[in-house]
Amino acid sequence: MGVVGESVFHRMRNVLNSIHVSAGLINHRLREFHVADVGRIADMLEAHSHEYGWYLTQDPKGKKIPHFLGQLSEELAHHHLDTLTELTTLNYHLEQLEYFLTVGQTPLRVGGFKDTIQFATIMDEALASHQAELNRMGVQVCREYQMVGEGILEVSKLLRIVVNLVRNAINGMRNITDRSHRLTLYVLPCPDREGFVRLQVADTGIGIPLDCLTRVFSPQAPGEPSDLLPNLHASAIAAKELAGSLRVWSDGPMQGAIFTLDLPVIHMEGKR
């Protein structure tokens, strides 16, 4: 096998490994869907179809149903979003595998599995997977997109970063119900680095204490929900792998936060 053939084989093997990981995660998450609970609630309601009012307001078990349905709805929405995100990644890896099988050569672009992208489109795709939840929360969504050139980057890696940032913003606003909220997405040329683009996600959520800003992306970042730590930590690592940087700023607790992702418009492997 020649050098090119070995490279193609190595890349195909990596893609297959990624496909197996994504498929395993999707399978695991689907098994966590509490679909059976929906059936049990339906059976309970059917058994008391002649006395809904009394059952839901007076019966010890029936009174728990509305609250349980609310919790179940949030949990199903969370799992649904995670599954959609993983399906996006899986679809991208399948497209890469199809490319190798049909063309039989490595991509012409330098580096890993890259594609030509519109940065505004990436932001919109990340937002779309959260739109239903944002609508339920009544969050105003603002887009501030300036004209920037197309980029050549690893689509799945960039999309994961932005999805994580949008999800983090939503979680930061979810439990603050005494005011309206706004989520703002920015795309603009990086003002201090030629050839770089700046993507920003700003929210009006719980904010971050000033003394914690430097630790937000660490595995044990203080003041953050535990289920977000791996995502923020992994996002910072992914940004470095794309030869970019990820940072955050907040004026303090209850002041919201803004995450800033600076990336080269064209990511050349080995350039840092």
PDB file of N, CA and C in Angstrom, residues 16 22 33 38 71 74 90 115 147 159 177 187 192 218 222 235 261:
ATOM      1  N   LEU A  16     -14.454   5.752  10.874  1.00  0.00           N
ATOM      2  CA  LEU A  16     -15.258   4.624  11.354  1.00  0.00           C
ATOM      3  C   LEU A  16     -15.294   4.587  12.874  1.00  0.00           C
ATOM      4  N   SER A  22     -20.270   7.786  17.921  1.00  0.00           N
ATOM      5  CA  SER A  22     -21.523   8.532  17.806  1.00  0.00           C
ATOM      6  C   SER A  22     -22.726   7.604  17.882  1.00  0.00           C
ATOM      7  N   PHE A  33     -34.314   7.655  27.257  1.00  0.00           N
ATOM      8  CA  PHE A  33     -35.605   8.315  27.079  1.00  0.00           C
ATOM      9  C   PHE A  33     -36.658   7.571  27.902  1.00  0.00           C
ATOM     10  N   VAL A  38     -44.361   7.771  29.915  1.00  0.00           N
ATOM     11  CA  VAL A  38     -45.496   8.395  29.233  1.00  0.00           C
ATOM     12  C   VAL A  38     -46.661   7.416  29.161  1.00  0.00           C
ATOM     13  N   GLN A  71     -41.350  17.833  34.601  1.00  0.00           N
ATOM     14  CA  GLN A  71     -39.977  17.333  34.698  1.00  0.00           C
ATOM     15  C   GLN A  71     -39.643  16.413  33.534  1.00  0.00           C
ATOM     16  N   GLU A  74     -38.921  18.396  30.335  1.00  0.00           N
ATOM     17  CA  GLU A  74     -37.575  18.983  30.315  1.00  0.00           C
ATOM     18  C   GLU A  74     -36.514  17.923  30.040  1.00  0.00           C
ATOM     19  N   LEU A  90     -22.672  12.530  13.452  1.00  0.00           N
ATOM     20  CA  LEU A  90     -22.682  11.241  12.757  1.00  0.00           C
ATOM     21  C   LEU A  90     -22.873  11.437  11.257  1.00  0.00           C
ATOM     22  N   ASP A 115     -14.159  21.423   5.590  1.00  0.00           N
ATOM     23  CA  ASP A 115     -15.090  21.787   4.542  1.00  0.00           C
ATOM     24  C   ASP A 115     -15.162  23.302   4.477  1.00  0.00           C
ATOM     25  N   MET A 147     -20.172  40.892   7.599  1.00  0.00           N
ATOM     26  CA  MET A 147     -19.658  40.179   6.438  1.00  0.00           C
ATOM     27  C   MET A 147     -18.251  39.658   6.731  1.00  0.00           C
ATOM     28  N   LEU A 159     -19.007  23.106  15.055  1.00  0.00           N
ATOM     29  CA  LEU A 159     -20.424  23.074  15.419  1.00  0.00           C
ATOM     30  C   LEU A 159     -20.610  22.633  16.864  1.00  0.00           C
ATOM     31  N   THR A 177     -36.162  33.802  36.500  1.00  0.00           N
ATOM     32  CA  THR A 177     -37.497  34.017  35.939  1.00  0.00           C
ATOM     33  C   THR A 177     -38.070  35.391  36.258  1.00  0.00           C
ATOM     34  N   VAL A 187     -21.063  37.447  14.666  1.00  0.00           N
ATOM     35  CA  VAL A 187     -20.029  37.011  13.724  1.00  0.00           C
ATOM     36  C   VAL A 187     -19.383  38.278  13.178  1.00  0.00           C
ATOM     37  N   ASP A 192      -8.261  42.323  16.091  1.00  0.00           N
ATOM     38  CA  ASP A 192      -6.835  42.415  16.408  1.00  0.00           C
ATOM     39  C   ASP A 192      -5.998  41.284  15.814  1.00  0.00           C
ATOM     40  N   SER A 218     -11.710  24.984  33.120  1.00  0.00           N
ATOM     41  CA  SER A 218     -11.003  23.881  33.764  1.00  0.00           C
ATOM     42  C   SER A 218     -11.982  22.751  34.055  1.00  0.00           C
ATOM     43  N   PRO A 222     -15.510  26.317  39.112  1.00  0.00           N
ATOM     44  CA  PRO A 222     -16.463  26.604  40.184  1.00  0.00           C
ATOM     45  C   PRO A 222     -17.674  27.358  39.672  1.00  0.00           C
ATOM     46  N   SER A 235     -14.683  22.217  24.829  1.00  0.00           N
ATOM     47  CA  SER A 235     -14.782  23.278  23.824  1.00  0.00           C
ATOM     48  C   SER A 235     -13.499  24.094  23.760  1.00  0.00           C
ATOM     49  N   LEU A 261     -15.047  33.246  20.685  1.00  0.00           N
ATOM     50  CA  LEU A 261     -14.276  32.226  19.980  1.00  0.00           C
ATOM     51  C   LEU A 261     -13.597  32.884  18.784  1.00  0.00           C
TER      52      LEU A 261
END
